[in-house]
């Protein structure tokens, strides 16, 4: 390992590091604008200049690799003068609009100007002005503020995989722009707002809403997909105003999807803030006693075999555990957390987890996607797949509908039968998998919701075993299921599956349509066909007035994910704790507490009075729920049901990335994104691919 001297101290660092990284490891802060740890090196801003012995001029520390015997100085009068000169040049044309800039208080240029800026300018020529660019409904641009760090360009081309941003012109005529003047088409576009070190790119929905020092900051977990991205919710009073990413290298690194970031305005609209009871065919406001009484009147005296429950995609683990206990107390075996009807078994646990883990993608060297479009199902995970592709030596195959995944792949086929060809070794990609040291497959919900979902699951298991995806010696398990619902893995862990003689979602809907099911409890379930509920008495517990609330006979207002302390288990089986950022509106309450109170009225009192007692009970059945933020390896075993693989095309279950749950559908921002994407499709010409 090379040894070098930094500010008089000899240090030893790993080869391949840059001088800037070596300085940071020693606790020496180097100012920078263009450098970012997760992007390629550009060396544009020159703010990171340091002095190197033997060099006739200062060096850009972000672009200079360490070498044996280097002598670096970072804190001399000459170095400070260099940085002050760079800062003076950066501020020549920068507008003095900090009081109205949304980046105020979080601006790297502001912070570094305090240390290296002058209190006046020596340049009195006409200032450069740049026309603002259109980047869609999410990103507000004031390009006169741009300092040409090119972080946004590098993110778009390297991480997001949509090379739609670039620089035109040279010198003082250089401008950052979208080449075709249209909205960015990436599901990760909002991350350029965080990357921008000045106020050139800011959040359009958040513009002029608040200052950062006015906001209460809460670290919590996202539920817009099954990845469980770590986020920070910024709120003021009872309103969530914005969502930002938190760094977690094992889950989302420091990226979040546009849905995670911008759908939060849906938390303020169409909210259920008080109970409702249907009287004379119309839902009318009621109090909690009246709502519980209406439920008790219908449930008491009804046989358990005629009561059913369906769990939605945003439910927390505590609410699902309480619902399961209540259904068991009522003697009702009909309960299901698989709202989309996907064929997934509760045992073994490895049959429904992303076993290689999200970070483990970077260790794989071949991947087969089956019935999945990770770009819309989990954009941040797809960025990890792209990152692995860019590192080289990573073959990707796809069985399903062709799609732009932002990286190249071999299109193996579109039907489940094509999986049989891979299994039989009748396709060249089978040899790619067999020759890989750490092969993996990603089984999407699109492969499991069809008629042959059980057979696809069994075939995927056999493929994983045949090509060496399961290797305890390494250890490595490349069998992965990519879920689309934040509640799914937690529901499967807790056993929210039909019991003996129980019905699944399809069976519950059929039973309600024929009169075999009299009472249906919907825990935030909005993605089912409400018309098939027939004449059943429907109890809807949720936080947004969506399809389930419209069909309900009784509505119990619950808390959204930002309004409660709750546990969520992500697609890799990592249990994570969400914290309450704001209180639920009106009379809404935490979901488990509603179910606990209802159990009292029904005479089936649940055996816990606090969330701590409930979590202790959950940990008895699922020990990993007591180990927050850790992944517990699951045992391997037989699962799936052998059968013929049909010729039905495998399609992603997500038709529209922006409208996948009630919060998104209530969001004005998401509606604008849908309109912008539709307008972009309408503008395509015959020359487009």
Short mmCIF file of N, CA, C and O in Angstrom, two decimals, residues 315-430:
data_model
loop_
_atom_site.label_atom_id
_atom_site.label_comp_id
_atom_site.label_asym_id
_atom_site.label_seq_id
_atom_site.Cartn_x
_atom_site.Cartn_y
_atom_site.Cartn_z
N UNK A 315 -49.91 -2.02 4.48
CA UNK A 315 -50.15 -2.35 5.89
C UNK A 315 -48.83 -2.60 6.62
O UNK A 315 -47.89 -3.18 6.07
N UNK A 316 -48.76 -2.18 7.87
CA UNK A 316 -47.57 -2.43 8.68
C UNK A 316 -47.67 -3.80 9.35
O UNK A 316 -48.74 -4.41 9.41
N UNK A 317 -46.56 -4.27 9.88
CA UNK A 317 -46.54 -5.60 10.49
C UNK A 317 -47.44 -5.68 11.71
O UNK A 317 -48.10 -6.70 11.94
N UNK A 318 -47.49 -4.63 12.52
CA UNK A 318 -48.31 -4.66 13.73
C UNK A 318 -49.79 -4.80 13.40
O UNK A 318 -50.51 -5.58 14.04
N UNK A 319 -50.26 -4.05 12.40
CA UNK A 319 -51.68 -4.13 12.06
C UNK A 319 -52.02 -5.51 11.50
O UNK A 319 -53.11 -6.05 11.76
N UNK A 320 -51.12 -6.10 10.73
CA UNK A 320 -51.38 -7.43 10.18
C UNK A 320 -51.40 -8.48 11.27
O UNK A 320 -52.23 -9.40 11.26
N UNK A 321 -50.49 -8.36 12.24
CA UNK A 321 -50.49 -9.32 13.35
C UNK A 321 -51.77 -9.22 14.16
O UNK A 321 -52.37 -10.25 14.54
N UNK A 322 -52.23 -7.99 14.42
CA UNK A 322 -53.46 -7.82 15.19
C UNK A 322 -54.67 -8.35 14.41
O UNK A 322 -55.57 -8.97 14.98
N UNK A 323 -54.69 -8.11 13.09
CA UNK A 323 -55.80 -8.61 12.28
C UNK A 323 -55.82 -10.13 12.27
O UNK A 323 -56.89 -10.75 12.37
N UNK A 324 -54.66 -10.74 12.14
CA UNK A 324 -54.60 -12.20 12.15
C UNK A 324 -55.13 -12.76 13.47
O UNK A 324 -55.91 -13.72 13.50
N UNK A 325 -54.70 -12.15 14.59
CA UNK A 325 -55.17 -12.62 15.90
C UNK A 325 -56.67 -12.46 16.03
O UNK A 325 -57.35 -13.33 16.58
N UNK A 326 -57.20 -11.35 15.52
CA UNK A 326 -58.65 -11.13 15.61
C UNK A 326 -59.40 -12.14 14.76
O UNK A 326 -60.43 -12.69 15.18
N UNK A 327 -58.92 -12.42 13.57
CA UNK A 327 -59.58 -13.40 12.70
C UNK A 327 -59.54 -14.80 13.31
O UNK A 327 -60.51 -15.56 13.23
N UNK A 328 -58.42 -15.14 13.93
CA UNK A 328 -58.34 -16.44 14.60
C UNK A 328 -59.32 -16.51 15.76
O UNK A 328 -59.96 -17.55 15.99
N UNK A 329 -59.44 -15.40 16.51
CA UNK A 329 -60.39 -15.38 17.62
C UNK A 329 -61.82 -15.53 17.13
O UNK A 329 -62.68 -16.11 17.83
N UNK A 330 -62.11 -15.05 15.94
CA UNK A 330 -63.46 -15.16 15.36
C UNK A 330 -63.67 -16.51 14.67
O UNK A 330 -64.78 -16.79 14.20
N UNK A 331 -62.61 -17.31 14.59
CA UNK A 331 -62.73 -18.61 13.93
C UNK A 331 -62.81 -18.50 12.43
O UNK A 331 -63.39 -19.37 11.77
N UNK A 332 -62.22 -17.43 11.85
CA UNK A 332 -62.28 -17.20 10.41
C UNK A 332 -60.97 -17.62 9.76
O UNK A 332 -59.93 -16.99 10.01
N UNK A 333 -60.98 -18.66 8.91
CA UNK A 333 -59.74 -19.12 8.26
C UNK A 333 -59.41 -18.39 6.97
O UNK A 333 -58.35 -18.61 6.38
N UNK A 334 -60.33 -17.52 6.50
CA UNK A 334 -60.14 -16.89 5.20
C UNK A 334 -59.41 -15.55 5.37
O UNK A 334 -60.02 -14.53 5.66
N UNK A 335 -58.11 -15.58 5.17
CA UNK A 335 -57.31 -14.36 5.28
C UNK A 335 -56.16 -14.45 4.30
O UNK A 335 -55.58 -15.52 4.10
N UNK A 336 -55.84 -13.34 3.64
CA UNK A 336 -54.80 -13.39 2.62
C UNK A 336 -54.16 -12.01 2.47
O UNK A 336 -54.85 -10.99 2.41
N UNK A 337 -52.82 -12.00 2.43
CA UNK A 337 -52.08 -10.76 2.24
C UNK A 337 -51.62 -10.60 0.80
O UNK A 337 -50.98 -9.61 0.47
N UNK A 338 -51.94 -11.57 -0.06
CA UNK A 338 -51.50 -11.52 -1.46
C UNK A 338 -52.62 -10.89 -2.29
O UNK A 338 -53.34 -11.58 -3.02
N UNK A 339 -52.72 -9.58 -2.20
CA UNK A 339 -53.82 -8.86 -2.81
C UNK A 339 -53.89 -9.07 -4.32
O UNK A 339 -54.98 -9.08 -4.91
N UNK A 340 -52.72 -9.26 -4.95
CA UNK A 340 -52.69 -9.45 -6.40
C UNK A 340 -52.88 -10.90 -6.82
O UNK A 340 -52.88 -11.21 -8.01
N UNK A 341 -53.02 -11.80 -5.84
CA UNK A 341 -53.24 -13.21 -6.16
C UNK A 341 -51.98 -13.97 -6.51
O UNK A 341 -52.06 -15.08 -7.05
N UNK A 342 -50.80 -13.43 -6.21
CA UNK A 342 -49.55 -14.11 -6.53
C UNK A 342 -49.44 -15.42 -5.76
O UNK A 342 -49.81 -15.50 -4.59
N UNK A 343 -48.91 -16.44 -6.44
CA UNK A 343 -48.72 -17.73 -5.78
C UNK A 343 -47.41 -17.69 -4.99
O UNK A 343 -46.32 -17.73 -5.55
N UNK A 344 -47.54 -17.57 -3.69
CA UNK A 344 -46.39 -17.58 -2.79
C UNK A 344 -46.75 -18.40 -1.57
O UNK A 344 -47.83 -18.25 -1.01
N UNK A 345 -45.85 -19.27 -1.18
CA UNK A 345 -46.08 -20.11 -0.02
C UNK A 345 -45.45 -19.48 1.21
O UNK A 345 -44.51 -18.70 1.12
N UNK A 346 -45.93 -19.84 2.35
CA UNK A 346 -45.38 -19.30 3.59
C UNK A 346 -44.13 -20.02 4.06
O UNK A 346 -43.41 -19.52 4.92
N UNK A 347 -43.85 -21.19 3.52
CA UNK A 347 -42.70 -21.97 3.93
C UNK A 347 -42.05 -22.60 2.70
O UNK A 347 -42.75 -23.00 1.77
N UNK A 348 -40.72 -22.72 2.70
CA UNK A 348 -39.79 -22.07 3.62
C UNK A 348 -39.68 -20.59 3.32
O UNK A 348 -40.10 -20.13 2.25
N UNK A 349 -39.09 -19.86 4.24
CA UNK A 349 -39.02 -18.41 4.09
C UNK A 349 -38.20 -18.00 2.87
O UNK A 349 -38.47 -16.98 2.25
N UNK A 350 -37.23 -18.82 2.51
CA UNK A 350 -36.39 -18.50 1.36
C UNK A 350 -37.17 -18.50 0.06
O UNK A 350 -36.70 -17.98 -0.96
N UNK A 351 -38.38 -19.06 0.05
CA UNK A 351 -39.17 -19.15 -1.19
C UNK A 351 -39.76 -17.81 -1.59
O UNK A 351 -40.24 -17.68 -2.72
N UNK A 352 -39.74 -16.82 -0.70
CA UNK A 352 -40.33 -15.52 -1.05
C UNK A 352 -39.43 -14.34 -0.71
O UNK A 352 -39.89 -13.20 -0.67
N UNK A 353 -38.14 -14.58 -0.49
CA UNK A 353 -37.22 -13.49 -0.16
C UNK A 353 -36.26 -13.20 -1.32
O UNK A 353 -36.03 -14.04 -2.18
N UNK A 354 -35.70 -12.01 -1.30
CA UNK A 354 -34.59 -11.64 -2.17
C UNK A 354 -33.34 -12.12 -1.43
O UNK A 354 -32.65 -11.36 -0.75
N UNK A 355 -33.02 -13.41 -1.60
CA UNK A 355 -32.06 -14.07 -0.73
C UNK A 355 -30.63 -13.58 -0.89
O UNK A 355 -29.85 -13.62 0.07
N UNK A 356 -30.26 -13.13 -2.08
CA UNK A 356 -28.88 -12.67 -2.25
C UNK A 356 -28.64 -11.33 -1.59
O UNK A 356 -27.50 -10.88 -1.49
N UNK A 357 -29.71 -10.70 -1.11
CA UNK A 357 -29.76 -9.35 -0.54
C UNK A 357 -29.53 -8.32 -1.64
O UNK A 357 -28.97 -8.61 -2.70
N UNK A 358 -29.96 -7.10 -1.37
CA UNK A 358 -29.85 -6.03 -2.37
C UNK A 358 -28.38 -5.69 -2.61
O UNK A 358 -27.93 -5.56 -3.75
N UNK A 359 -27.61 -5.57 -1.53
CA UNK A 359 -26.18 -5.28 -1.69
C UNK A 359 -25.46 -6.43 -2.35
O UNK A 359 -24.43 -6.24 -3.02
N UNK A 360 -25.99 -7.66 -2.19
CA UNK A 360 -25.35 -8.83 -2.78
C UNK A 360 -25.39 -8.85 -4.29
O UNK A 360 -24.67 -9.64 -4.92
N UNK A 361 -26.23 -8.00 -4.89
CA UNK A 361 -26.26 -7.90 -6.36
C UNK A 361 -24.87 -7.60 -6.90
O UNK A 361 -24.48 -8.09 -7.97
N UNK A 362 -24.10 -6.83 -6.15
CA UNK A 362 -22.78 -6.42 -6.63
C UNK A 362 -21.78 -7.56 -6.63
O UNK A 362 -20.69 -7.43 -7.19
N UNK A 363 -22.14 -8.69 -6.00
CA UNK A 363 -21.25 -9.86 -6.02
C UNK A 363 -21.64 -10.86 -7.09
O UNK A 363 -20.89 -11.79 -7.37
N UNK A 364 -22.81 -10.69 -7.71
CA UNK A 364 -23.29 -11.64 -8.72
C UNK A 364 -22.57 -11.40 -10.05
O UNK A 364 -22.05 -10.32 -10.31
N UNK A 365 -22.56 -12.43 -10.90
CA UNK A 365 -21.96 -12.27 -12.22
C UNK A 365 -22.87 -12.74 -13.35
O UNK A 365 -22.44 -12.78 -14.51
N UNK A 366 -24.10 -13.10 -13.05
CA UNK A 366 -25.10 -13.40 -14.07
C UNK A 366 -26.47 -13.30 -13.41
O UNK A 366 -26.63 -13.61 -12.22
N UNK A 367 -27.46 -12.84 -14.19
CA UNK A 367 -28.79 -12.63 -13.62
C UNK A 367 -29.85 -12.93 -14.66
O UNK A 367 -29.75 -12.50 -15.82
N UNK A 368 -30.88 -13.67 -14.25
CA UNK A 368 -32.03 -13.94 -15.10
C UNK A 368 -33.26 -13.30 -14.47
O UNK A 368 -33.64 -13.64 -13.34
N UNK A 369 -33.88 -12.37 -15.18
CA UNK A 369 -35.10 -11.72 -14.73
C UNK A 369 -36.29 -12.49 -15.30
O UNK A 369 -36.37 -12.71 -16.51
N UNK A 370 -37.23 -12.86 -14.44
CA UNK A 370 -38.38 -13.66 -14.85
C UNK A 370 -39.66 -12.92 -14.49
O UNK A 370 -39.98 -12.75 -13.30
N UNK A 371 -40.38 -12.45 -15.49
CA UNK A 371 -41.65 -11.78 -15.24
C UNK A 371 -41.52 -10.53 -14.41
O UNK A 371 -42.40 -10.20 -13.62
N UNK A 372 -40.43 -9.81 -14.59
CA UNK A 372 -40.18 -8.62 -13.77
C UNK A 372 -39.63 -7.50 -14.62
O UNK A 372 -38.81 -7.72 -15.52
N UNK A 373 -40.07 -6.28 -14.32
CA UNK A 373 -39.47 -5.07 -14.87
C UNK A 373 -39.00 -4.24 -13.68
O UNK A 373 -39.73 -3.39 -13.17
N UNK A 374 -37.78 -4.49 -13.20
CA UNK A 374 -37.34 -3.82 -11.97
C UNK A 374 -37.26 -2.31 -12.09
O UNK A 374 -37.28 -1.62 -11.07
N UNK A 375 -37.22 -1.79 -13.31
CA UNK A 375 -37.14 -0.34 -13.45
C UNK A 375 -38.39 0.35 -12.91
O UNK A 375 -38.30 1.46 -12.37
N UNK A 376 -39.56 -0.26 -13.03
CA UNK A 376 -40.78 0.34 -12.49
C UNK A 376 -41.20 -0.32 -11.18
O UNK A 376 -41.93 0.28 -10.39
N UNK A 377 -40.76 -1.54 -10.92
CA UNK A 377 -41.14 -2.23 -9.69
C UNK A 377 -40.27 -1.81 -8.52
O UNK A 377 -40.75 -1.77 -7.38
N UNK A 378 -39.01 -1.53 -8.78
CA UNK A 378 -38.08 -1.10 -7.72
C UNK A 378 -36.94 -0.33 -8.39
O UNK A 378 -35.86 -0.89 -8.61
N UNK A 379 -37.15 0.94 -8.74
CA UNK A 379 -36.15 1.69 -9.51
C UNK A 379 -34.77 1.75 -8.86
O UNK A 379 -33.75 1.72 -9.55
N UNK A 380 -34.73 1.83 -7.53
CA UNK A 380 -33.43 1.93 -6.86
C UNK A 380 -32.69 0.60 -6.96
O UNK A 380 -31.47 0.57 -7.14
N UNK A 381 -33.42 -0.50 -6.86
CA UNK A 381 -32.79 -1.81 -7.05
C UNK A 381 -32.31 -1.97 -8.49
O UNK A 381 -31.25 -2.53 -8.74
N UNK A 382 -33.08 -1.45 -9.43
CA UNK A 382 -32.66 -1.51 -10.83
C UNK A 382 -31.37 -0.72 -11.05
O UNK A 382 -30.52 -1.11 -11.85
N UNK A 383 -31.22 0.40 -10.33
CA UNK A 383 -29.98 1.17 -10.42
C UNK A 383 -28.80 0.36 -9.89
O UNK A 383 -27.67 0.49 -10.39
N UNK A 384 -29.05 -0.50 -8.91
CA UNK A 384 -27.99 -1.37 -8.40
C UNK A 384 -27.61 -2.42 -9.45
O UNK A 384 -26.43 -2.74 -9.62
N UNK A 385 -28.61 -2.95 -10.17
CA UNK A 385 -28.32 -3.88 -11.26
C UNK A 385 -27.50 -3.19 -12.36
O UNK A 385 -26.56 -3.76 -12.91
N UNK A 386 -27.88 -1.95 -12.66
CA UNK A 386 -27.11 -1.20 -13.67
C UNK A 386 -25.68 -0.94 -13.19
O UNK A 386 -24.73 -1.05 -13.96
N UNK A 387 -25.54 -0.62 -11.92
CA UNK A 387 -24.20 -0.40 -11.36
C UNK A 387 -23.34 -1.65 -11.52
O UNK A 387 -22.16 -1.56 -11.87
N UNK A 388 -23.96 -2.81 -11.26
CA UNK A 388 -23.21 -4.06 -11.41
C UNK A 388 -22.85 -4.32 -12.88
O UNK A 388 -21.75 -4.78 -13.20
N UNK A 389 -23.77 -3.98 -13.79
CA UNK A 389 -23.48 -4.14 -15.22
C UNK A 389 -22.31 -3.25 -15.64
O UNK A 389 -21.42 -3.68 -16.38
N UNK A 390 -22.29 -2.01 -15.16
CA UNK A 390 -21.22 -1.08 -15.53
C UNK A 390 -19.86 -1.54 -15.02
O UNK A 390 -18.82 -1.20 -15.58
N UNK A 391 -19.87 -2.33 -13.94
CA UNK A 391 -18.61 -2.84 -13.40
C UNK A 391 -18.01 -3.91 -14.30
O UNK A 391 -16.83 -4.25 -14.16
N UNK A 392 -18.82 -4.49 -15.20
CA UNK A 392 -18.33 -5.48 -16.14
C UNK A 392 -18.51 -6.91 -15.67
O UNK A 392 -18.62 -7.19 -14.47
N UNK A 393 -18.59 -7.84 -16.63
CA UNK A 393 -18.71 -9.26 -16.30
C UNK A 393 -20.04 -9.64 -15.71
O UNK A 393 -20.09 -10.50 -14.82
N UNK A 394 -21.11 -9.02 -16.19
CA UNK A 394 -22.44 -9.29 -15.63
C UNK A 394 -23.41 -9.51 -16.78
O UNK A 394 -23.79 -8.56 -17.47
N UNK A 395 -23.79 -10.76 -17.00
CA UNK A 395 -24.73 -11.10 -18.07
C UNK A 395 -26.15 -11.07 -17.52
O UNK A 395 -26.43 -11.61 -16.45
N UNK A 396 -27.07 -10.42 -18.24
CA UNK A 396 -28.46 -10.30 -17.82
C UNK A 396 -29.35 -10.90 -18.89
O UNK A 396 -29.19 -10.63 -20.09
N UNK A 397 -30.29 -11.74 -18.47
CA UNK A 397 -31.29 -12.31 -19.36
C UNK A 397 -32.67 -11.94 -18.86
O UNK A 397 -32.88 -11.74 -17.66
N UNK A 398 -33.63 -11.86 -19.78
CA UNK A 398 -35.00 -11.48 -19.42
C UNK A 398 -35.99 -12.44 -20.05
O UNK A 398 -35.95 -12.70 -21.25
N UNK A 399 -36.88 -12.97 -19.21
CA UNK A 399 -38.05 -13.70 -19.68
C UNK A 399 -39.26 -12.85 -19.32
O UNK A 399 -39.61 -12.70 -18.15
N UNK A 400 -39.88 -12.28 -20.32
CA UNK A 400 -40.99 -11.38 -20.10
C UNK A 400 -41.07 -10.38 -21.23
O UNK A 400 -40.34 -10.48 -22.23
N UNK A 401 -41.93 -9.41 -21.07
CA UNK A 401 -42.08 -8.40 -22.11
C UNK A 401 -40.82 -7.55 -22.22
O UNK A 401 -40.28 -7.12 -21.19
N UNK A 402 -40.36 -7.27 -23.44
CA UNK A 402 -39.18 -6.40 -23.59
C UNK A 402 -39.46 -5.02 -23.00
O UNK A 402 -40.57 -4.49 -23.10
N UNK A 403 -38.46 -4.45 -22.37
CA UNK A 403 -38.59 -3.12 -21.76
C UNK A 403 -37.23 -2.48 -21.71
O UNK A 403 -36.19 -3.16 -21.76
N UNK A 404 -37.20 -1.16 -21.61
CA UNK A 404 -35.95 -0.43 -21.45
C UNK A 404 -35.57 -0.46 -19.97
O UNK A 404 -36.14 0.25 -19.15
N UNK A 405 -34.62 -1.31 -19.64
CA UNK A 405 -34.20 -1.46 -18.25
C UNK A 405 -33.03 -0.56 -17.88
O UNK A 405 -32.59 -0.55 -16.75
N UNK A 406 -32.50 0.17 -18.85
CA UNK A 406 -31.35 1.08 -18.71
C UNK A 406 -30.01 0.34 -18.79
O UNK A 406 -28.97 0.94 -18.57
N UNK A 407 -30.04 -0.96 -19.13
CA UNK A 407 -28.82 -1.72 -19.38
C UNK A 407 -29.18 -2.83 -20.36
O UNK A 407 -30.34 -3.26 -20.44
N UNK A 408 -28.23 -3.30 -21.14
CA UNK A 408 -28.53 -4.33 -22.15
C UNK A 408 -28.79 -5.69 -21.51
O UNK A 408 -28.29 -5.99 -20.42
N UNK A 409 -29.56 -6.52 -22.20
CA UNK A 409 -29.87 -7.86 -21.71
C UNK A 409 -30.18 -8.75 -22.91
O UNK A 409 -30.49 -8.29 -24.01
N UNK A 410 -30.09 -10.05 -22.68
CA UNK A 410 -30.52 -11.04 -23.67
C UNK A 410 -32.00 -11.33 -23.45
O UNK A 410 -32.38 -11.75 -22.34
N UNK A 411 -32.81 -11.12 -24.47
CA UNK A 411 -34.24 -11.41 -24.34
C UNK A 411 -34.44 -12.89 -24.63
O UNK A 411 -34.48 -13.33 -25.78
N UNK A 412 -34.61 -13.67 -23.57
CA UNK A 412 -34.72 -15.12 -23.69
C UNK A 412 -36.08 -15.53 -24.24
O UNK A 412 -36.20 -16.48 -25.02
N UNK A 413 -37.13 -14.82 -23.86
CA UNK A 413 -38.48 -15.15 -24.30
C UNK A 413 -39.49 -14.37 -23.50
O UNK A 413 -39.14 -13.53 -22.66
N UNK A 414 -40.77 -14.64 -23.76
CA UNK A 414 -41.83 -13.88 -23.10
C UNK A 414 -42.76 -14.72 -22.25
O UNK A 414 -43.56 -14.19 -21.50
N UNK A 415 -42.70 -16.04 -22.34
CA UNK A 415 -43.66 -16.89 -21.65
C UNK A 415 -42.97 -17.78 -20.62
O UNK A 415 -41.74 -17.93 -20.61
N UNK A 416 -43.81 -18.39 -19.77
CA UNK A 416 -43.28 -19.33 -18.79
C UNK A 416 -42.62 -20.52 -19.47
O UNK A 416 -41.69 -21.12 -18.93
N UNK A 417 -43.11 -20.88 -20.67
CA UNK A 417 -42.49 -21.98 -21.39
C UNK A 417 -41.03 -21.73 -21.71
O UNK A 417 -40.23 -22.67 -21.79
N UNK A 418 -40.66 -20.46 -21.89
CA UNK A 418 -39.26 -20.14 -22.15
C UNK A 418 -38.39 -20.40 -20.92
O UNK A 418 -37.18 -20.65 -21.06
N UNK A 419 -38.98 -20.34 -19.74
CA UNK A 419 -38.23 -20.73 -18.54
C UNK A 419 -37.91 -22.22 -18.60
O UNK A 419 -36.82 -22.65 -18.20
N UNK A 420 -38.87 -23.01 -19.13
CA UNK A 420 -38.62 -24.43 -19.31
C UNK A 420 -37.46 -24.69 -20.27
O UNK A 420 -36.68 -25.63 -20.08
N UNK A 421 -37.30 -23.84 -21.29
CA UNK A 421 -36.19 -23.99 -22.22
C UNK A 421 -34.86 -23.74 -21.53
O UNK A 421 -33.87 -24.45 -21.75
N UNK A 422 -34.83 -22.75 -20.67
CA UNK A 422 -33.60 -22.48 -19.89
C UNK A 422 -33.30 -23.67 -18.99
O UNK A 422 -32.16 -24.12 -18.87
N UNK A 423 -34.35 -24.18 -18.35
CA UNK A 423 -34.19 -25.29 -17.41
C UNK A 423 -33.67 -26.54 -18.13
O UNK A 423 -32.87 -27.30 -17.57
N UNK A 424 -34.10 -26.72 -19.38
CA UNK A 424 -33.68 -27.88 -20.15
C UNK A 424 -32.34 -27.65 -20.85
O UNK A 424 -31.84 -28.55 -21.54
N UNK A 425 -31.78 -26.46 -20.72
CA UNK A 425 -30.51 -26.17 -21.37
C UNK A 425 -30.63 -25.93 -22.85
O UNK A 425 -29.64 -26.02 -23.58
N UNK A 426 -31.85 -25.60 -23.32
CA UNK A 426 -32.09 -25.42 -24.75
C UNK A 426 -31.90 -23.98 -25.20
O UNK A 426 -32.27 -23.64 -26.33
N UNK A 427 -31.36 -23.14 -24.36
CA UNK A 427 -31.10 -21.75 -24.74
C UNK A 427 -29.68 -21.40 -24.30
O UNK A 427 -29.22 -21.81 -23.22
N UNK A 428 -28.95 -20.64 -25.12
CA UNK A 428 -27.55 -20.31 -24.77
C UNK A 428 -27.39 -19.65 -23.42
O UNK A 428 -26.33 -19.79 -22.78
N UNK A 429 -28.41 -18.91 -22.95
CA UNK A 429 -28.23 -18.22 -21.67
C UNK A 429 -28.13 -19.21 -20.50
O UNK A 429 -27.60 -18.87 -19.44
N UNK A 430 -28.63 -20.43 -20.70
CA UNK A 430 -28.49 -21.45 -19.66
C UNK A 430 -27.02 -21.71 -19.35
O UNK A 430 -26.63 -21.89 -18.18
#
